[in-house]
PDB file of C-alpha atoms in Angstrom:
ATOM      1  CA  VAL M   1      -5.823 -26.196  21.081  1.00 58.00           C
ATOM      2  CA  ASN M   2      -5.978 -24.920  17.542  1.00 65.00           C
ATOM      3  CA  VAL M   3      -3.263 -22.321  16.969  1.00 65.00           C
ATOM      4  CA  ALA M   4      -4.680 -21.054  13.671  1.00 63.00           C
ATOM      5  CA  GLU M   5      -7.782 -19.719  15.420  1.00 65.00           C
ATOM      6  CA  ARG M   6      -5.715 -17.522  17.723  1.00 65.00           C
ATOM      7  CA  ARG M   7      -4.340 -15.417  14.910  1.00 66.00           C
ATOM      8  CA  ARG M   8      -6.318 -12.284  14.309  1.00 65.00           C
ATOM      9  CA  PRO M   9      -7.260 -11.502  10.750  1.00 67.00           C
ATOM     10  CA  ARG M  10      -5.363  -8.571   9.266  1.00 69.00           C
ATOM     11  CA  LYS M  11      -8.492  -7.112   7.689  1.00 69.00           C
ATOM     12  CA  LYS M  12      -9.553  -5.524  10.954  1.00 65.00           C
ATOM     13  CA  GLN M  13      -6.259  -3.715  11.524  1.00 65.00           C
ATOM     14  CA  LYS M  14      -6.371  -0.128  10.435  1.00 66.00           C
ATOM     15  CA  ILE M  15      -3.711   0.649   7.866  1.00 66.00           C
ATOM     16  CA  THR M  16      -2.440   4.208   8.139  1.00 66.00           C
ATOM     17  CA  LYS M  17      -0.001   5.579   5.645  1.00 65.00           C
ATOM     18  CA  LYS M  18       2.897   7.149   7.460  1.00 71.00           C
ATOM     19  CA  GLY M  19       5.210   9.744   6.051  1.00 78.00           C
ATOM     20  CA  LYS M  20       5.077  13.218   4.702  1.00 85.00           C
ATOM     21  CA  GLY M  21       2.637  13.218   1.846  1.00 92.00           C
ATOM     22  CA  ARG M  22       1.241  16.014  -0.274  1.00 94.00           C
ATOM     23  CA  GLU M  23      -1.387  17.079   2.260  1.00 94.00           C
ATOM     24  CA  TRP M  24       1.201  17.358   5.029  1.00 95.00           C
ATOM     25  CA  LEU M  25       3.479  19.350   2.734  1.00 95.00           C
ATOM     26  CA  LEU M  26       0.758  21.805   1.710  1.00 96.00           C
ATOM     27  CA  LYS M  27      -0.218  22.354   5.338  1.00 97.00           C
ATOM     28  CA  LYS M  28       3.415  22.982   6.257  1.00 96.00           C
ATOM     29  CA  LYS M  29       3.881  25.422   3.374  1.00 97.00           C
ATOM     30  CA  GLU M  30       0.801  27.348   4.475  1.00 98.00           C
ATOM     31  CA  GLN M  31       2.195  27.578   8.021  1.00 98.00           C
ATOM     32  CA  MET M  32       5.477  28.951   6.691  1.00 98.00           C
ATOM     33  CA  ARG M  33       3.631  31.524   4.565  1.00 98.00           C
ATOM     34  CA  ARG M  34       1.706  32.738   7.606  1.00 98.00           C
ATOM     35  CA  LYS M  35       4.997  33.173   9.436  1.00 98.00           C
ATOM     36  CA  GLY M  36       6.250  35.344   6.589  1.00 98.00           C
ATOM     37  CA  HIS M  37       8.750  32.990   4.963  1.00 97.00           C
ATOM     38  CA  THR M  38       9.255  32.856   1.209  1.00 97.00           C
ATOM     39  CA  VAL M  39       7.863  29.544   0.005  1.00 97.00           C
ATOM     40  CA  PRO M  40       7.780  28.162  -3.558  1.00 96.00           C
ATOM     41  CA  PRO M  41       4.287  28.218  -5.102  1.00 96.00           C
ATOM     42  CA  ASP M  42       2.046  25.159  -4.945  1.00 96.00           C
ATOM     43  CA  THR M  43       2.047  23.427  -8.304  1.00 96.00           C
ATOM     44  CA  ARG M  44       0.790  20.098  -9.539  1.00 94.00           C
ATOM     45  CA  TYR M  45       4.301  18.755  -8.917  1.00 94.00           C
ATOM     46  CA  THR M  46       4.259  19.627  -5.222  1.00 94.00           C
ATOM     47  CA  GLY M  47       5.011  16.585  -3.115  1.00 92.00           C
ATOM     48  CA  ARG M  48       5.901  14.267  -5.983  1.00 92.00           C
ATOM     49  CA  LYS M  49       8.741  11.833  -5.673  1.00 87.00           C
ATOM     50  CA  ARG M  50      11.843  12.386  -7.749  1.00 87.00           C
ATOM     51  CA  LYS M  51      13.313   9.697  -9.967  1.00 90.00           C
ATOM     52  CA  THR M  52      16.199   7.755  -8.529  1.00 90.00           C
ATOM     53  CA  ARG M  53      19.412   8.799 -10.215  1.00 83.00           C
ATOM     54  CA  PHE M  54      22.758   7.146  -9.818  1.00 74.00           C
TER      55      PHE M  54
END
């Protein structure tokens, strides 16, 4: 029995990016606006990562 043949190639697995990206953030901000909350405006910096500071 050849063990190498049993392994499935990783190309077929669907890679989904998890986490809260820019699209998720904009959708959430829009929800909050509809509810009547005060939300900071959407700028080109919305959803960007901050530099690590230590």
